[in-house]
PDB file of C-alpha atoms in Angstrom:
ATOM      1  CA  MET A 576      73.159  99.150 102.089  1.00  0.00           C
ATOM      2  CA  ARG A 577      72.861 102.522 103.162  1.00  0.00           C
ATOM      3  CA  GLN A 578      73.283 102.911 107.038  1.00  0.00           C
ATOM      4  CA  VAL A 579      74.595 106.661 107.626  1.00  0.00           C
ATOM      5  CA  PHE A 580      75.133 108.419 104.347  1.00  0.00           C
ATOM      6  CA  ARG A 581      72.695 108.849 101.431  1.00  0.00           C
ATOM      7  CA  GLN A 582      75.926 107.357  99.096  1.00  0.00           C
ATOM      8  CA  LEU A 583      76.795 103.969  98.126  1.00  0.00           C
ATOM      9  CA  PRO A 584      79.771 101.819 100.399  1.00  0.00           C
ATOM     10  CA  TRP A 585      82.685 101.711  98.525  1.00  0.00           C
ATOM     11  CA  ILE A 586      81.123 102.665  95.146  1.00  0.00           C
ATOM     12  CA  HIS A 587      82.210 106.370  94.182  1.00  0.00           C
ATOM     13  CA  PRO A 588      79.224 108.219  92.501  1.00  0.00           C
ATOM     14  CA  GLN A 589      78.859 109.514  88.650  1.00  0.00           C
ATOM     15  CA  ILE A 590      79.851 113.306  88.517  1.00  0.00           C
ATOM     16  CA  ASP A 591      77.236 115.547  87.477  1.00  0.00           C
ATOM     17  CA  GLN A 592      77.163 115.953  83.484  1.00  0.00           C
ATOM     18  CA  ARG A 593      78.911 119.656  82.833  1.00  0.00           C
ATOM     19  CA  ILE A 594      82.215 118.362  84.982  1.00  0.00           C
ATOM     20  CA  GLN A 595      82.255 115.707  82.512  1.00  0.00           C
ATOM     21  CA  GLN A 596      82.489 118.398  79.522  1.00  0.00           C
ATOM     22  CA  PHE A 597      84.408 119.937  81.203  1.00  0.00           C
ATOM     23  CA  PHE A 598      87.613 116.959  81.559  1.00  0.00           C
ATOM     24  CA  ASN A 599      86.652 115.837  77.736  1.00  0.00           C
ATOM     25  CA  GLN A 600      87.366 119.243  76.972  1.00  0.00           C
ATOM     26  CA  TYR A 601      90.416 120.156  78.760  1.00  0.00           C
ATOM     27  CA  GLY A 602      91.753 117.291  80.444  1.00  0.00           C
ATOM     28  CA  ARG A 603      95.058 114.580  78.822  1.00  0.00           C
ATOM     29  CA  TYR A 604      94.396 111.302  77.561  1.00  0.00           C
ATOM     30  CA  LEU A 605      95.488 108.789  79.584  1.00  0.00           C
ATOM     31  CA  ARG A 606      95.969 104.972  79.386  1.00  0.00           C
ATOM     32  CA  LEU A 607      96.697 103.674  82.902  1.00  0.00           C
ATOM     33  CA  LYS A 608      97.639 100.275  83.247  1.00  0.00           C
ATOM     34  CA  GLN A 609      96.176  97.735  85.926  1.00  0.00           C
ATOM     35  CA  GLY A 610      97.835  99.246  89.364  1.00  0.00           C
ATOM     36  CA  ALA A 611      99.819 102.283  87.710  1.00  0.00           C
ATOM     37  CA  SER A 612      98.616 105.811  89.815  1.00  0.00           C
ATOM     38  CA  ILE A 613      97.873 108.826  89.799  1.00  0.00           C
ATOM     39  CA  PHE A 614      99.464 111.688  91.766  1.00  0.00           C
ATOM     40  CA  ASN A 615      97.622 112.220  94.493  1.00  0.00           C
ATOM     41  CA  GLY A 616      97.738 115.508  96.461  1.00  0.00           C
ATOM     42  CA  GLY A 617     100.956 117.780  97.144  1.00  0.00           C
ATOM     43  CA  ASP A 618     101.909 120.594  94.839  1.00  0.00           C
ATOM     44  CA  THR A 619     101.588 117.714  91.706  1.00  0.00           C
ATOM     45  CA  GLY A 620      98.315 116.669  92.352  1.00  0.00           C
ATOM     46  CA  GLU A 621      96.371 115.295  89.775  1.00  0.00           C
ATOM     47  CA  ILE A 622      92.497 114.648  89.267  1.00  0.00           C
ATOM     48  CA  ALA A 623      91.589 111.743  86.368  1.00  0.00           C
ATOM     49  CA  LEU A 624      87.866 110.804  84.930  1.00  0.00           C
ATOM     50  CA  VAL A 625      88.148 107.602  84.351  1.00  0.00           C
ATOM     51  CA  LEU A 626      86.460 106.870  80.962  1.00  0.00           C
ATOM     52  CA  SER A 627      86.603 103.046  80.986  1.00  0.00           C
ATOM     53  CA  GLY A 628      87.913 100.268  83.643  1.00  0.00           C
ATOM     54  CA  LEU A 629      87.571 100.699  86.758  1.00  0.00           C
ATOM     55  CA  GLY A 630      90.172 102.888  89.648  1.00  0.00           C
ATOM     56  CA  VAL A 631      90.689 102.063  93.534  1.00  0.00           C
ATOM     57  CA  PHE A 632      90.908 104.285  96.509  1.00  0.00           C
ATOM     58  CA  SER A 633      93.485 102.845  98.468  1.00  0.00           C
ATOM     59  CA  PHE A 634      96.191 103.216 101.331  1.00  0.00           C
ATOM     60  CA  PRO A 635      99.232 100.789 102.751  1.00  0.00           C
ATOM     61  CA  ASP A 636      98.917 100.677 107.032  1.00  0.00           C
ATOM     62  CA  LYS A 637     102.074 100.206 108.508  1.00  0.00           C
ATOM     63  CA  HIS A 638     102.750  96.530 107.411  1.00  0.00           C
ATOM     64  CA  LEU A 639     102.432  97.395 103.955  1.00  0.00           C
ATOM     65  CA  LYS A 640      99.264  95.707 103.100  1.00  0.00           C
ATOM     66  CA  ASN A 641      96.789  97.699 100.908  1.00  0.00           C
ATOM     67  CA  HIS A 642      93.249  98.002 101.576  1.00  0.00           C
ATOM     68  CA  TYR A 643      90.641  99.599  99.475  1.00  0.00           C
ATOM     69  CA  LEU A 644      88.548 102.222 100.646  1.00  0.00           C
ATOM     70  CA  SER A 645      85.963 102.807  97.328  1.00  0.00           C
ATOM     71  CA  LEU A 646      86.120 101.722  93.637  1.00  0.00           C
ATOM     72  CA  THR A 647      85.223 104.403  91.055  1.00  0.00           C
ATOM     73  CA  PRO A 648      83.691 103.191  87.767  1.00  0.00           C
ATOM     74  CA  PRO A 649      83.378 105.014  84.402  1.00  0.00           C
ATOM     75  CA  GLY A 650      82.267 108.613  84.865  1.00  0.00           C
ATOM     76  CA  SER A 651      83.195 109.021  88.691  1.00  0.00           C
ATOM     77  CA  LEU A 652      86.592 110.819  89.535  1.00  0.00           C
ATOM     78  CA  MET A 653      89.929 109.990  91.069  1.00  0.00           C
ATOM     79  CA  GLY A 654      92.004 111.899  93.340  1.00  0.00           C
ATOM     80  CA  ASP A 655      89.622 114.716  94.352  1.00  0.00           C
ATOM     81  CA  VAL A 656      89.258 114.875  97.742  1.00  0.00           C
ATOM     82  CA  ASP A 657      93.076 115.033  98.295  1.00  0.00           C
ATOM     83  CA  GLY A 658      93.528 117.905  95.032  1.00  0.00           C
ATOM     84  CA  LEU A 659      90.990 119.790  96.639  1.00  0.00           C
ATOM     85  CA  THR A 660      92.672 120.042  99.904  1.00  0.00           C
ATOM     86  CA  HIS A 661      96.041 120.194  98.748  1.00  0.00           C
ATOM     87  CA  GLU A 662      97.782 118.095 101.039  1.00  0.00           C
ATOM     88  CA  SER A 663     100.028 115.626 100.726  1.00  0.00           C
ATOM     89  CA  VAL A 664      98.051 112.079 101.704  1.00  0.00           C
ATOM     90  CA  ASN A 665      99.085 108.574 101.743  1.00  0.00           C
ATOM     91  CA  VAL A 666      96.547 107.357  99.625  1.00  0.00           C
ATOM     92  CA  TYR A 667      96.481 106.100  96.375  1.00  0.00           C
ATOM     93  CA  ASP A 668      94.255 106.261  93.349  1.00  0.00           C
ATOM     94  CA  SER A 669      94.994 103.835  90.694  1.00  0.00           C
ATOM     95  CA  ALA A 670      94.099 101.248  88.186  1.00  0.00           C
ATOM     96  CA  PHE A 671      91.831  98.269  89.296  1.00  0.00           C
ATOM     97  CA  ARG A 672      91.597  97.108  86.082  1.00  0.00           C
ATOM     98  CA  ASP A 673      93.732  98.263  82.957  1.00  0.00           C
ATOM     99  CA  SER A 674      91.682 102.045  81.938  1.00  0.00           C
ATOM    100  CA  GLU A 675      91.377 104.842  80.040  1.00  0.00           C
ATOM    101  CA  VAL A 676      91.016 108.674  82.457  1.00  0.00           C
ATOM    102  CA  ARG A 677      91.769 112.203  81.756  1.00  0.00           C
ATOM    103  CA  LEU A 678      93.502 113.972  83.530  1.00  0.00           C
ATOM    104  CA  ILE A 679      93.760 117.743  84.568  1.00  0.00           C
ATOM    105  CA  LYS A 680      96.025 119.384  87.005  1.00  0.00           C
ATOM    106  CA  ARG A 681      95.152 119.776  90.345  1.00  0.00           C
ATOM    107  CA  ASP A 682      94.997 123.541  90.220  1.00  0.00           C
ATOM    108  CA  ILE A 683      92.793 124.032  86.897  1.00  0.00           C
ATOM    109  CA  PHE A 684      90.083 121.399  88.700  1.00  0.00           C
ATOM    110  CA  ARG A 685      90.082 123.990  92.804  1.00  0.00           C
ATOM    111  CA  ASP A 686      89.939 127.109  89.620  1.00  0.00           C
ATOM    112  CA  PHE A 687      86.757 125.071  88.123  1.00  0.00           C
ATOM    113  CA  LEU A 688      85.108 124.421  91.409  1.00  0.00           C
ATOM    114  CA  ILE A 689      85.664 128.350  92.598  1.00  0.00           C
ATOM    115  CA  GLN A 690      83.816 129.505  89.483  1.00  0.00           C
ATOM    116  CA  ASN A 691      81.543 126.991  90.110  1.00  0.00           C
ATOM    117  CA  PRO A 692      80.913 126.239  93.959  1.00  0.00           C
ATOM    118  CA  ALA A 693      77.979 123.901  93.722  1.00  0.00           C
ATOM    119  CA  HIS A 694      80.183 120.906  92.661  1.00  0.00           C
ATOM    120  CA  THR A 695      82.006 120.886  95.858  1.00  0.00           C
ATOM    121  CA  LEU A 696      79.198 118.076  96.393  1.00  0.00           C
ATOM    122  CA  SER A 697      80.117 115.786  93.823  1.00  0.00           C
ATOM    123  CA  VAL A 698      83.868 115.875  95.880  1.00  0.00           C
ATOM    124  CA  ILE A 699      81.950 115.350  99.191  1.00  0.00           C
ATOM    125  CA  ALA A 700      79.202 112.200  97.966  1.00  0.00           C
ATOM    126  CA  HIS A 701      82.913 110.416  97.099  1.00  0.00           C
ATOM    127  CA  HIS A 702      83.910 111.230 100.720  1.00  0.00           C
ATOM    128  CA  GLU A 703      80.945 110.220 102.393  1.00  0.00           C
ATOM    129  CA  SER A 704      80.716 107.160 100.055  1.00  0.00           C
ATOM    130  CA  CYS A 705      84.049 105.987 102.025  1.00  0.00           C
ATOM    131  CA  MET A 706      82.914 106.571 105.296  1.00  0.00           C
ATOM    132  CA  GLU A 707      80.158 104.723 104.072  1.00  0.00           C
ATOM    133  CA  ALA A 708      82.509 101.445 103.639  1.00  0.00           C
ATOM    134  CA  LEU A 709      84.338 102.018 106.719  1.00  0.00           C
ATOM    135  CA  ILE A 710      81.183 102.314 108.610  1.00  0.00           C
ATOM    136  CA  ALA A 711      80.167  98.906 107.382  1.00  0.00           C
ATOM    137  CA  ASN A 712      83.164  97.376 107.702  1.00  0.00           C
ATOM    138  CA  SER A 713      83.113  98.266 111.647  1.00  0.00           C
ATOM    139  CA  THR A 714      79.248  97.037 112.073  1.00  0.00           C
ATOM    140  CA  LEU A 715      78.296  94.194 110.257  1.00  0.00           C
ATOM    141  CA  THR A 716      79.702  90.897 110.358  1.00  0.00           C
ATOM    142  CA  LEU A 717      81.474  89.461 107.214  1.00  0.00           C
ATOM    143  CA  PRO A 718      78.542  88.077 105.416  1.00  0.00           C
ATOM    144  CA  GLU A 719      76.446  91.407 105.528  1.00  0.00           C
ATOM    145  CA  ARG A 720      80.336  93.509 104.286  1.00  0.00           C
ATOM    146  CA  LEU A 721      80.099  91.329 100.981  1.00  0.00           C
ATOM    147  CA  GLN A 722      75.919  90.838 100.495  1.00  0.00           C
ATOM    148  CA  VAL A 723      76.651  95.227 100.202  1.00  0.00           C
ATOM    149  CA  LEU A 724      79.401  95.645  98.237  1.00  0.00           C
ATOM    150  CA  TYR A 725      78.118  93.370  95.648  1.00  0.00           C
ATOM    151  CA  ALA A 726      74.508  94.997  96.310  1.00  0.00           C
ATOM    152  CA  SER A 727      76.694  98.518  95.898  1.00  0.00           C
ATOM    153  CA  LEU A 728      78.048  96.677  92.802  1.00  0.00           C
ATOM    154  CA  ALA A 729      75.092  95.952  90.800  1.00  0.00           C
ATOM    155  CA  ALA A 730      73.565  99.337  91.970  1.00  0.00           C
ATOM    156  CA  SER A 731      76.183 101.133  90.025  1.00  0.00           C
ATOM    157  CA  LEU A 732      77.407  98.352  87.265  1.00  0.00           C
ATOM    158  CA  GLY A 733      74.777  95.986  87.262  1.00  0.00           C
ATOM    159  CA  LYS A 734      73.086  95.113  83.556  1.00  0.00           C
ATOM    160  CA  SER A 735      70.471  92.361  83.517  1.00  0.00           C
ATOM    161  CA  SER A 736      71.106  88.692  82.731  1.00  0.00           C
ATOM    162  CA  GLU A 737      70.622  85.877  80.984  1.00  0.00           C
ATOM    163  CA  MET A 738      69.709  84.359  84.235  1.00  0.00           C
ATOM    164  CA  LYS A 739      66.112  84.642  85.353  1.00  0.00           C
ATOM    165  CA  GLY A 740      66.360  86.624  88.465  1.00  0.00           C
ATOM    166  CA  PHE A 741      70.005  87.852  88.335  1.00  0.00           C
ATOM    167  CA  VAL A 742      71.667  90.936  87.717  1.00  0.00           C
ATOM    168  CA  SER A 743      75.556  90.801  86.101  1.00  0.00           C
ATOM    169  CA  ILE A 744      77.965  93.082  86.733  1.00  0.00           C
ATOM    170  CA  PRO A 745      81.209  93.389  84.423  1.00  0.00           C
ATOM    171  CA  LEU A 746      83.776  91.868  87.024  1.00  0.00           C
ATOM    172  CA  THR A 747      85.156  89.071  89.329  1.00  0.00           C
ATOM    173  CA  LEU A 748      86.843  89.624  92.338  1.00  0.00           C
ATOM    174  CA  THR A 749      89.599  87.362  93.747  1.00  0.00           C
ATOM    175  CA  ALA A 750      89.099  86.099  97.407  1.00  0.00           C
ATOM    176  CA  VAL A 751      92.508  88.751  98.343  1.00  0.00           C
ATOM    177  CA  GLU A 752      90.975  91.616  96.637  1.00  0.00           C
ATOM    178  CA  LEU A 753      87.583  91.366  98.566  1.00  0.00           C
ATOM    179  CA  ALA A 754      88.874  90.855 101.563  1.00  0.00           C
ATOM    180  CA  SER A 755      91.156  94.144 100.819  1.00  0.00           C
ATOM    181  CA  PHE A 756      87.531  96.004 100.838  1.00  0.00           C
ATOM    182  CA  VAL A 757      86.319  94.378 103.416  1.00  0.00           C
ATOM    183  CA  ASN A 758      88.660  94.188 106.115  1.00  0.00           C
ATOM    184  CA  ALA A 759      88.892  90.194 106.238  1.00  0.00           C
ATOM    185  CA  PHE A 760      90.921  88.066 106.244  1.00  0.00           C
ATOM    186  CA  ARG A 761      91.535  85.799 102.812  1.00  0.00           C
ATOM    187  CA  GLN A 762      91.244  82.635 104.216  1.00  0.00           C
ATOM    188  CA  SER A 763      87.721  83.833 105.795  1.00  0.00           C
ATOM    189  CA  VAL A 764      86.212  86.221 102.984  1.00  0.00           C
ATOM    190  CA  PHE A 765      87.400  83.026 100.836  1.00  0.00           C
ATOM    191  CA  SER A 766      85.063  80.458 103.543  1.00  0.00           C
ATOM    192  CA  VAL A 767      81.905  82.896 103.136  1.00  0.00           C
ATOM    193  CA  HIS A 768      82.222  83.196  99.601  1.00  0.00           C
ATOM    194  CA  THR A 769      82.178  79.414  98.774  1.00  0.00           C
ATOM    195  CA  GLU A 770      78.865  79.082 101.206  1.00  0.00           C
ATOM    196  CA  ILE A 771      77.354  82.198  98.799  1.00  0.00           C
ATOM    197  CA  GLU A 772      78.270  80.219  95.673  1.00  0.00           C
ATOM    198  CA  SER A 773      77.447  76.655  96.812  1.00  0.00           C
ATOM    199  CA  ASN A 774      73.756  78.292  97.343  1.00  0.00           C
ATOM    200  CA  GLY A 775      73.574  79.578  94.001  1.00  0.00           C
ATOM    201  CA  GLU A 776      73.520  83.380  95.229  1.00  0.00           C
ATOM    202  CA  ILE A 777      76.726  84.172  93.143  1.00  0.00           C
ATOM    203  CA  VAL A 778      77.904  82.558  90.454  1.00  0.00           C
ATOM    204  CA  ARG A 779      81.385  83.268  88.305  1.00  0.00           C
ATOM    205  CA  LYS A 780      81.840  82.775  84.753  1.00  0.00           C
ATOM    206  CA  ARG A 781      83.623  84.299  82.039  1.00  0.00           C
ATOM    207  CA  GLY A 782      84.655  87.244  83.647  1.00  0.00           C
ATOM    208  CA  GLU A 783      81.287  88.399  85.003  1.00  0.00           C
ATOM    209  CA  THR A 784      79.795  87.829  88.374  1.00  0.00           C
ATOM    210  CA  GLN A 785      75.776  86.985  88.218  1.00  0.00           C
ATOM    211  CA  LEU A 786      74.554  88.295  91.285  1.00  0.00           C
ATOM    212  CA  ALA A 787      71.105  86.546  92.361  1.00  0.00           C
ATOM    213  CA  LYS A 788      68.367  89.541  93.253  1.00  0.00           C
ATOM    214  CA  ASN A 789      67.393  87.961  96.328  1.00  0.00           C
ATOM    215  CA  PHE A 790      71.001  88.022  97.371  1.00  0.00           C
ATOM    216  CA  ILE A 791      71.420  91.488  96.958  1.00  0.00           C
ATOM    217  CA  ASN A 792      67.871  92.974  97.449  1.00  0.00           C
ATOM    218  CA  GLY A 793      67.986  91.510 101.629  1.00  0.00           C
ATOM    219  CA  CYS A 794      70.386  94.597 102.637  1.00  0.00           C
ATOM    220  CA  PHE A 795      68.589  97.282 104.836  1.00  0.00           C
ATOM    221  CA  ASP A 796      68.826 100.594 103.542  1.00  0.00           C
ATOM    222  CA  TRP A 797      67.726 103.553 105.739  1.00  0.00           C
ATOM    223  CA  LEU A 798      66.809 105.073 102.872  1.00  0.00           C
ATOM    224  CA  GLU A 799      64.354 102.675 100.934  1.00  0.00           C
ATOM    225  CA  ASN A 800      62.490 102.034 104.642  1.00  0.00           C
ATOM    226  CA  GLY A 801      61.697 105.287 104.762  1.00  0.00           C
ATOM    227  CA  ALA A 802      63.759 106.294 108.054  1.00  0.00           C
ATOM    228  CA  GLN A 803      64.025 110.129 108.961  1.00  0.00           C
ATOM    229  CA  PRO A 804      66.988 109.614 111.453  1.00  0.00           C
ATOM    230  CA  SER A 805      67.418 113.007 112.917  1.00  0.00           C
ATOM    231  CA  VAL A 806      63.101 113.152 113.553  1.00  0.00           C
ATOM    232  CA  ARG A 807      63.000 110.237 114.981  1.00  0.00           C
ATOM    233  CA  ILE A 808      66.301 110.978 117.133  1.00  0.00           C
ATOM    234  CA  ARG A 809      64.818 113.869 118.385  1.00  0.00           C
ATOM    235  CA  LYS A 810      60.950 112.765 119.295  1.00  0.00           C
ATOM    236  CA  ARG A 811      63.331 109.835 121.337  1.00  0.00           C
ATOM    237  CA  ARG A 812      64.586 112.806 123.428  1.00  0.00           C
ATOM    238  CA  GLU A 813      61.866 114.452 124.070  1.00  0.00           C
ATOM    239  CA  LYS A 814      60.786 111.688 125.777  1.00  0.00           C
ATOM    240  CA  THR A 815      64.149 110.896 127.339  1.00  0.00           C
ATOM    241  CA  SER A 816      63.859 114.060 129.192  1.00  0.00           C
ATOM    242  CA  ALA A 817      59.844 114.562 130.050  1.00  0.00           C
ATOM    243  CA  ALA A 818      60.504 111.181 131.580  1.00  0.00           C
TER     244      ALA A 818
END
């Protein structure tokens, strides 16, 4: 499911336990209704640790259509990339579902990173996750994009299922929401998704999605395949120059 970086596309990885402890100690508790945003970037920028629910990182295009770059599960941060840069940006970190968060002002977060520079790796990981999603959208077919998105959700949120050979994730996504992630028309997503469901590889019921293991395990992942891209590229270049 990964093609370039080590992060899963569309899903912000969890942060180090010490950062979570810092937010729990100094952060301000807040409930966010679905669609409510935190302040992104600039002088009033905020960083939020998601405690429960689900956040989303998105941007509107010139037609004001919203596109989702990544999901932020519990234990991950919203607003950390633009909070670190201090830039005012045209992106939104908001509640994808009703959520609970702890908020910290960007200056406090920056001071923490100055004293603990190793934790900037978590910010890089979030950025790479978004880039992996953009790479998937530009290189994979629509059925493959849906498969990879669900595989990423299963790897991050998956739990054992009562259905043999299935993994359960605690949410369902509409065709409109899926289309905003995989950069496709709603009608096309609906058509492909219906076919996958008719094959019995996805079952949606009572706010949960059951995913067949053979469906989500079929994604290419350069890490799982033991690839060493940089080594392979160097060898190929050596052969080319020698010829």
